[in-house]
Amino acid sequence: MPAVSKTDLPLAKAEPISDGGEILSDLLHCFDTHEFMGPDGIHPRVLRELVEGLTKPLVTIYYQSWLTREVSVDWKLENVMPIYKKGCKEDPENYRPVSLTLVPGKIIDQIFLSASRWHVQDNQAIRPKQHRILKGRSCLTNLISFYDKEIHLLDDGKAVDVVYLDFSKAFDTIPHNVLLEKLPAYGLDRRSLHWVKKTG
């Protein structure tokens, strides 16, 4: 996990859900209608088409969930669907399980993700050399940045050694308890931390 700056970063001041109306509206307008339906059988297109009427009640529900630190059990329901990756289609190892959850649950996750991302970027809680997890950056920008630095070193006649490490299924191996211990260091307030624990 990236190093954390020592500055105090209270996410509580942002109250990610209280001001979520505009974020929610944007998320619903941009929501991928090609997503599969969750266990409730409601197609994502329905929520996008009814965005004007659903924004206010959904924000109210989300904010109450955050205030009371209670998460609807329905948001945790999921249909698990195998997605083919590569190789022999008869081999179960070549499929990745994908959880299809309820769209309202996905949306509140996105609101928290957006608020958290803005928070850590505004307070420089993540090193600027990080690429993949920062908005506007990607593996491609990482490669471009590396290539640029490498060219300058080679132009100066210096040797360049490169070591690539590929951690297989690294994301799946992160212990949740370790992640939850690190979140307060990034400025996640107690209420939000408790809410995140409930969503797990």
PDB file of C-alpha atoms in Angstrom:
ATOM      1  CA  MET A   1       0.000   0.000   0.000  1.00  0.00           C
ATOM      2  CA  PRO A   2       1.358   3.523  -0.742  1.00  0.00           C
ATOM      3  CA  ALA A   3       2.960   5.468   2.086  1.00  0.00           C
ATOM      4  CA  VAL A   4       0.704   7.809   4.025  1.00  0.00           C
ATOM      5  CA  SER A   5       1.601  11.413   4.696  1.00  0.00           C
ATOM      6  CA  LYS A   6       1.641  12.370   8.367  1.00  0.00           C
ATOM      7  CA  THR A   7      -0.784  15.254   8.006  1.00  0.00           C
ATOM      8  CA  ASP A   8      -4.201  14.982   9.615  1.00  0.00           C
ATOM      9  CA  LEU A   9      -6.712  14.190   6.906  1.00  0.00           C
ATOM     10  CA  PRO A  10     -10.243  14.148   8.375  1.00  0.00           C
ATOM     11  CA  LEU A  11     -12.615  12.813   5.751  1.00  0.00           C
ATOM     12  CA  ALA A  12     -15.449  13.530   8.170  1.00  0.00           C
ATOM     13  CA  LYS A  13     -15.304  17.206   7.204  1.00  0.00           C
ATOM     14  CA  ALA A  14     -16.245  16.236   3.668  1.00  0.00           C
ATOM     15  CA  GLU A  15     -19.317  14.196   4.698  1.00  0.00           C
ATOM     16  CA  PRO A  16     -19.279  12.186   1.468  1.00  0.00           C
ATOM     17  CA  ILE A  17     -23.012  11.454   1.435  1.00  0.00           C
ATOM     18  CA  SER A  18     -24.555  14.729   2.612  1.00  0.00           C
ATOM     19  CA  ASP A  19     -23.488  16.571  -0.524  1.00  0.00           C
ATOM     20  CA  GLY A  20     -23.968  13.544  -2.742  1.00  0.00           C
ATOM     21  CA  GLY A  21     -26.913  14.818  -4.819  1.00  0.00           C
ATOM     22  CA  GLU A  22     -24.841  16.186  -7.667  1.00  0.00           C
ATOM     23  CA  ILE A  23     -22.441  13.234  -7.555  1.00  0.00           C
ATOM     24  CA  LEU A  24     -25.346  10.787  -7.527  1.00  0.00           C
ATOM     25  CA  SER A  25     -27.050  12.506 -10.439  1.00  0.00           C
ATOM     26  CA  ASP A  26     -23.811  12.412 -12.441  1.00  0.00           C
ATOM     27  CA  LEU A  27     -23.272   8.743 -11.606  1.00  0.00           C
ATOM     28  CA  LEU A  28     -26.789   7.791 -12.666  1.00  0.00           C
ATOM     29  CA  HIS A  29     -26.505   9.751 -15.922  1.00  0.00           C
ATOM     30  CA  CYS A  30     -23.209   8.032 -16.750  1.00  0.00           C
ATOM     31  CA  PHE A  31     -24.090   4.587 -15.426  1.00  0.00           C
ATOM     32  CA  ASP A  32     -23.364   1.802 -17.893  1.00  0.00           C
ATOM     33  CA  THR A  33     -26.751   0.493 -19.004  1.00  0.00           C
ATOM     34  CA  HIS A  34     -25.059  -2.601 -20.414  1.00  0.00           C
ATOM     35  CA  GLU A  35     -24.351  -3.790 -16.881  1.00  0.00           C
ATOM     36  CA  PHE A  36     -26.112  -6.971 -15.868  1.00  0.00           C
ATOM     37  CA  MET A  37     -29.053  -6.859 -13.489  1.00  0.00           C
ATOM     38  CA  GLY A  38     -28.505  -7.678  -9.834  1.00  0.00           C
ATOM     39  CA  PRO A  39     -30.607 -10.016  -7.660  1.00  0.00           C
ATOM     40  CA  ASP A  40     -33.490  -7.491  -7.574  1.00  0.00           C
ATOM     41  CA  GLY A  41     -34.030  -7.836 -11.336  1.00  0.00           C
ATOM     42  CA  ILE A  42     -34.003  -4.045 -11.852  1.00  0.00           C
ATOM     43  CA  HIS A  43     -32.125  -3.079 -14.999  1.00  0.00           C
ATOM     44  CA  PRO A  44     -29.587  -0.215 -14.651  1.00  0.00           C
ATOM     45  CA  ARG A  45     -31.374   1.630 -17.478  1.00  0.00           C
ATOM     46  CA  VAL A  46     -34.443   2.058 -15.240  1.00  0.00           C
ATOM     47  CA  LEU A  47     -32.433   4.024 -12.681  1.00  0.00           C
ATOM     48  CA  ARG A  48     -30.793   6.136 -15.363  1.00  0.00           C
ATOM     49  CA  GLU A  49     -34.122   6.990 -17.014  1.00  0.00           C
ATOM     50  CA  LEU A  50     -35.670   7.954 -13.649  1.00  0.00           C
ATOM     51  CA  VAL A  51     -32.662   9.922 -12.385  1.00  0.00           C
ATOM     52  CA  GLU A  52     -34.590  13.162 -11.769  1.00  0.00           C
ATOM     53  CA  GLY A  53     -37.128  11.496  -9.498  1.00  0.00           C
ATOM     54  CA  LEU A  54     -34.746   9.100  -7.766  1.00  0.00           C
ATOM     55  CA  THR A  55     -31.850  11.383  -6.848  1.00  0.00           C
ATOM     56  CA  LYS A  56     -33.373  13.014  -3.751  1.00  0.00           C
ATOM     57  CA  PRO A  57     -34.826   9.842  -2.152  1.00  0.00           C
ATOM     58  CA  LEU A  58     -31.636   7.880  -2.825  1.00  0.00           C
ATOM     59  CA  VAL A  59     -29.459  10.596  -1.268  1.00  0.00           C
ATOM     60  CA  THR A  60     -31.755  10.559   1.791  1.00  0.00           C
ATOM     61  CA  ILE A  61     -31.456   6.770   2.088  1.00  0.00           C
ATOM     62  CA  TYR A  62     -27.687   6.857   1.598  1.00  0.00           C
ATOM     63  CA  TYR A  63     -27.193   9.662   4.111  1.00  0.00           C
ATOM     64  CA  GLN A  64     -29.284   7.857   6.738  1.00  0.00           C
ATOM     65  CA  SER A  65     -27.252   4.715   6.107  1.00  0.00           C
ATOM     66  CA  TRP A  66     -24.056   6.679   6.696  1.00  0.00           C
ATOM     67  CA  LEU A  67     -25.404   8.495   9.790  1.00  0.00           C
ATOM     68  CA  THR A  68     -26.731   5.350  11.460  1.00  0.00           C
ATOM     69  CA  ARG A  69     -23.818   3.217  10.253  1.00  0.00           C
ATOM     70  CA  GLU A  70     -26.312   0.640   9.058  1.00  0.00           C
ATOM     71  CA  VAL A  71     -26.157  -0.986   5.636  1.00  0.00           C
ATOM     72  CA  SER A  72     -29.154  -2.557   3.938  1.00  0.00           C
ATOM     73  CA  VAL A  73     -28.800  -6.332   3.771  1.00  0.00           C
ATOM     74  CA  ASP A  74     -30.214  -6.146   0.242  1.00  0.00           C
ATOM     75  CA  TRP A  75     -27.150  -4.179  -0.901  1.00  0.00           C
ATOM     76  CA  LYS A  76     -25.052  -7.214   0.001  1.00  0.00           C
ATOM     77  CA  LEU A  77     -27.078  -9.645  -2.104  1.00  0.00           C
ATOM     78  CA  GLU A  78     -25.271 -10.839  -5.195  1.00  0.00           C
ATOM     79  CA  ASN A  79     -25.443 -13.170  -8.138  1.00  0.00           C
ATOM     80  CA  VAL A  80     -22.057 -14.665  -8.952  1.00  0.00           C
ATOM     81  CA  MET A  81     -21.371 -15.013 -12.662  1.00  0.00           C
ATOM     82  CA  PRO A  82     -18.302 -16.723 -14.192  1.00  0.00           C
ATOM     83  CA  ILE A  83     -16.505 -14.539 -16.757  1.00  0.00           C
ATOM     84  CA  TYR A  84     -14.170 -16.294 -19.200  1.00  0.00           C
ATOM     85  CA  LYS A  85     -10.579 -14.982 -19.172  1.00  0.00           C
ATOM     86  CA  LYS A  86      -8.380 -17.096 -21.457  1.00  0.00           C
ATOM     87  CA  GLY A  87      -7.260 -20.635 -22.209  1.00  0.00           C
ATOM     88  CA  CYS A  88      -9.342 -23.774 -22.293  1.00  0.00           C
ATOM     89  CA  LYS A  89     -13.015 -22.991 -21.726  1.00  0.00           C
ATOM     90  CA  GLU A  90     -13.541 -26.371 -20.069  1.00  0.00           C
ATOM     91  CA  ASP A  91     -11.095 -25.461 -17.268  1.00  0.00           C
ATOM     92  CA  PRO A  92     -12.847 -23.673 -14.352  1.00  0.00           C
ATOM     93  CA  GLU A  93      -9.534 -21.969 -13.466  1.00  0.00           C
ATOM     94  CA  ASN A  94      -9.862 -19.905 -16.644  1.00  0.00           C
ATOM     95  CA  TYR A  95     -12.954 -18.123 -15.366  1.00  0.00           C
ATOM     96  CA  ARG A  96     -13.128 -15.137 -13.048  1.00  0.00           C
ATOM     97  CA  PRO A  97     -16.092 -14.930 -10.660  1.00  0.00           C
ATOM     98  CA  VAL A  98     -17.892 -11.583 -10.871  1.00  0.00           C
ATOM     99  CA  SER A  99     -20.445 -10.541  -8.277  1.00  0.00           C
ATOM    100  CA  LEU A 100     -23.546  -8.869  -9.693  1.00  0.00           C
ATOM    101  CA  THR A 101     -24.940  -6.710  -6.912  1.00  0.00           C
ATOM    102  CA  LEU A 102     -27.844  -4.271  -6.709  1.00  0.00           C
ATOM    103  CA  VAL A 103     -27.315  -1.019  -8.599  1.00  0.00           C
ATOM    104  CA  PRO A 104     -28.176   1.210  -5.567  1.00  0.00           C
ATOM    105  CA  GLY A 105     -25.428  -0.574  -3.622  1.00  0.00           C
ATOM    106  CA  LYS A 106     -22.948  -0.031  -6.451  1.00  0.00           C
ATOM    107  CA  ILE A 107     -23.828   3.653  -6.580  1.00  0.00           C
ATOM    108  CA  ILE A 108     -23.220   4.340  -2.888  1.00  0.00           C
ATOM    109  CA  ASP A 109     -19.884   2.538  -3.227  1.00  0.00           C
ATOM    110  CA  GLN A 110     -19.027   4.894  -6.101  1.00  0.00           C
ATOM    111  CA  ILE A 111     -19.991   7.953  -4.026  1.00  0.00           C
ATOM    112  CA  PHE A 112     -17.645   6.859  -1.245  1.00  0.00           C
ATOM    113  CA  LEU A 113     -14.931   6.050  -3.755  1.00  0.00           C
ATOM    114  CA  SER A 114     -15.251   9.489  -5.388  1.00  0.00           C
ATOM    115  CA  ALA A 115     -15.196  11.324  -2.042  1.00  0.00           C
ATOM    116  CA  SER A 116     -12.215   9.282  -0.838  1.00  0.00           C
ATOM    117  CA  ARG A 117     -10.318   9.790  -4.089  1.00  0.00           C
ATOM    118  CA  TRP A 118     -10.807  13.573  -3.997  1.00  0.00           C
ATOM    119  CA  HIS A 119      -9.808  13.576  -0.339  1.00  0.00           C
ATOM    120  CA  VAL A 120      -6.511  11.747  -0.776  1.00  0.00           C
ATOM    121  CA  GLN A 121      -5.618  13.704  -3.921  1.00  0.00           C
ATOM    122  CA  ASP A 122      -6.430  17.107  -2.403  1.00  0.00           C
ATOM    123  CA  ASN A 123      -4.405  16.298   0.718  1.00  0.00           C
ATOM    124  CA  GLN A 124      -1.612  14.527  -1.180  1.00  0.00           C
ATOM    125  CA  ALA A 125      -2.065  11.391   0.927  1.00  0.00           C
ATOM    126  CA  ILE A 126      -0.864   9.257  -1.975  1.00  0.00           C
ATOM    127  CA  ARG A 127       2.514   9.746  -3.549  1.00  0.00           C
ATOM    128  CA  PRO A 128       2.373  11.554  -6.913  1.00  0.00           C
ATOM    129  CA  LYS A 129       4.244   8.666  -8.558  1.00  0.00           C
ATOM    130  CA  GLN A 130       1.198   6.462  -8.069  1.00  0.00           C
ATOM    131  CA  HIS A 131      -0.702   6.060 -11.322  1.00  0.00           C
ATOM    132  CA  ARG A 132      -3.221   3.238 -11.464  1.00  0.00           C
ATOM    133  CA  ILE A 133      -5.429   4.281  -8.542  1.00  0.00           C
ATOM    134  CA  LEU A 134      -5.527   8.019  -9.238  1.00  0.00           C
ATOM    135  CA  LYS A 135      -8.131   9.592 -11.483  1.00  0.00           C
ATOM    136  CA  GLY A 136      -6.714  10.758 -14.789  1.00  0.00           C
ATOM    137  CA  ARG A 137      -3.800   8.355 -14.509  1.00  0.00           C
ATOM    138  CA  SER A 138      -3.374   4.778 -15.624  1.00  0.00           C
ATOM    139  CA  CYS A 139      -0.857   2.064 -16.379  1.00  0.00           C
ATOM    140  CA  LEU A 140      -0.280   3.880 -19.682  1.00  0.00           C
ATOM    141  CA  THR A 141       0.648   7.198 -18.011  1.00  0.00           C
ATOM    142  CA  ASN A 142       2.961   5.232 -15.727  1.00  0.00           C
ATOM    143  CA  LEU A 143       4.746   3.711 -18.727  1.00  0.00           C
ATOM    144  CA  ILE A 144       5.018   7.087 -20.475  1.00  0.00           C
ATOM    145  CA  SER A 145       6.486   8.673 -17.335  1.00  0.00           C
ATOM    146  CA  PHE A 146       8.955   5.819 -16.925  1.00  0.00           C
ATOM    147  CA  TYR A 147       9.941   5.876 -20.602  1.00  0.00           C
ATOM    148  CA  ASP A 148      10.560   9.632 -20.471  1.00  0.00           C
ATOM    149  CA  LYS A 149      12.846   9.297 -17.455  1.00  0.00           C
ATOM    150  CA  GLU A 150      14.640   6.308 -19.001  1.00  0.00           C
ATOM    151  CA  ILE A 151      15.350   8.219 -22.240  1.00  0.00           C
ATOM    152  CA  HIS A 152      16.879  11.128 -20.293  1.00  0.00           C
ATOM    153  CA  LEU A 153      19.151   8.746 -18.381  1.00  0.00           C
ATOM    154  CA  LEU A 154      20.252   6.988 -21.573  1.00  0.00           C
ATOM    155  CA  ASP A 155      20.878  10.340 -23.280  1.00  0.00           C
ATOM    156  CA  ASP A 156      23.189  11.206 -20.367  1.00  0.00           C
ATOM    157  CA  GLY A 157      25.105   7.976 -20.969  1.00  0.00           C
ATOM    158  CA  LYS A 158      23.882   6.284 -17.795  1.00  0.00           C
ATOM    159  CA  ALA A 159      22.968   2.627 -17.464  1.00  0.00           C
ATOM    160  CA  VAL A 160      19.356   1.701 -16.794  1.00  0.00           C
ATOM    161  CA  ASP A 161      18.260  -1.507 -15.090  1.00  0.00           C
ATOM    162  CA  VAL A 162      14.595  -2.459 -15.145  1.00  0.00           C
ATOM    163  CA  VAL A 163      12.874  -4.992 -12.900  1.00  0.00           C
ATOM    164  CA  TYR A 164       9.231  -5.899 -13.519  1.00  0.00           C
ATOM    165  CA  LEU A 165       7.232  -7.647 -10.811  1.00  0.00           C
ATOM    166  CA  ASP A 166       3.864  -9.177 -11.556  1.00  0.00           C
ATOM    167  CA  PHE A 167       1.874 -10.276  -8.513  1.00  0.00           C
ATOM    168  CA  SER A 168      -0.646 -12.869  -9.627  1.00  0.00           C
ATOM    169  CA  LYS A 169      -4.135 -12.081  -8.299  1.00  0.00           C
ATOM    170  CA  ALA A 170      -2.600  -9.478  -5.969  1.00  0.00           C
ATOM    171  CA  PHE A 171      -5.878  -7.650  -5.360  1.00  0.00           C
ATOM    172  CA  ASP A 172      -7.533 -10.855  -4.140  1.00  0.00           C
ATOM    173  CA  THR A 173      -4.779 -11.451  -1.571  1.00  0.00           C
ATOM    174  CA  ILE A 174      -5.128  -8.173   0.375  1.00  0.00           C
ATOM    175  CA  PRO A 175      -6.174  -9.047   3.949  1.00  0.00           C
ATOM    176  CA  HIS A 176      -9.265  -6.960   4.727  1.00  0.00           C
ATOM    177  CA  ASN A 177      -8.265  -6.505   8.368  1.00  0.00           C
ATOM    178  CA  VAL A 178      -4.954  -4.921   7.294  1.00  0.00           C
ATOM    179  CA  LEU A 179      -6.773  -2.633   4.864  1.00  0.00           C
ATOM    180  CA  LEU A 180      -9.224  -1.533   7.571  1.00  0.00           C
ATOM    181  CA  GLU A 181      -6.324  -0.784   9.922  1.00  0.00           C
ATOM    182  CA  LYS A 182      -4.726   1.489   7.314  1.00  0.00           C
ATOM    183  CA  LEU A 183      -7.847   3.487   6.425  1.00  0.00           C
ATOM    184  CA  PRO A 184      -7.747   5.739   9.551  1.00  0.00           C
ATOM    185  CA  ALA A 185      -4.168   6.692   8.657  1.00  0.00           C
ATOM    186  CA  TYR A 186      -5.555   8.022   5.364  1.00  0.00           C
ATOM    187  CA  GLY A 187      -7.991  10.208   7.294  1.00  0.00           C
ATOM    188  CA  LEU A 188     -11.131   8.069   7.199  1.00  0.00           C
ATOM    189  CA  ASP A 189     -13.275   9.138  10.155  1.00  0.00           C
ATOM    190  CA  ARG A 190     -14.783   6.643  12.592  1.00  0.00           C
ATOM    191  CA  ARG A 191     -18.311   6.875  11.228  1.00  0.00           C
ATOM    192  CA  SER A 192     -17.200   6.194   7.666  1.00  0.00           C
ATOM    193  CA  LEU A 193     -14.810   3.464   8.811  1.00  0.00           C
ATOM    194  CA  HIS A 194     -17.626   1.716  10.678  1.00  0.00           C
ATOM    195  CA  TRP A 195     -19.838   2.051   7.596  1.00  0.00           C
ATOM    196  CA  VAL A 196     -17.134   0.525   5.378  1.00  0.00           C
ATOM    197  CA  LYS A 197     -16.789  -2.396   7.800  1.00  0.00           C
ATOM    198  CA  LYS A 198     -20.538  -2.992   7.592  1.00  0.00           C
ATOM    199  CA  THR A 199     -20.454  -3.109   3.787  1.00  0.00           C
ATOM    200  CA  GLY A 200     -17.843  -5.874   3.794  1.00  0.00           C
TER     201      GLY A 200
END
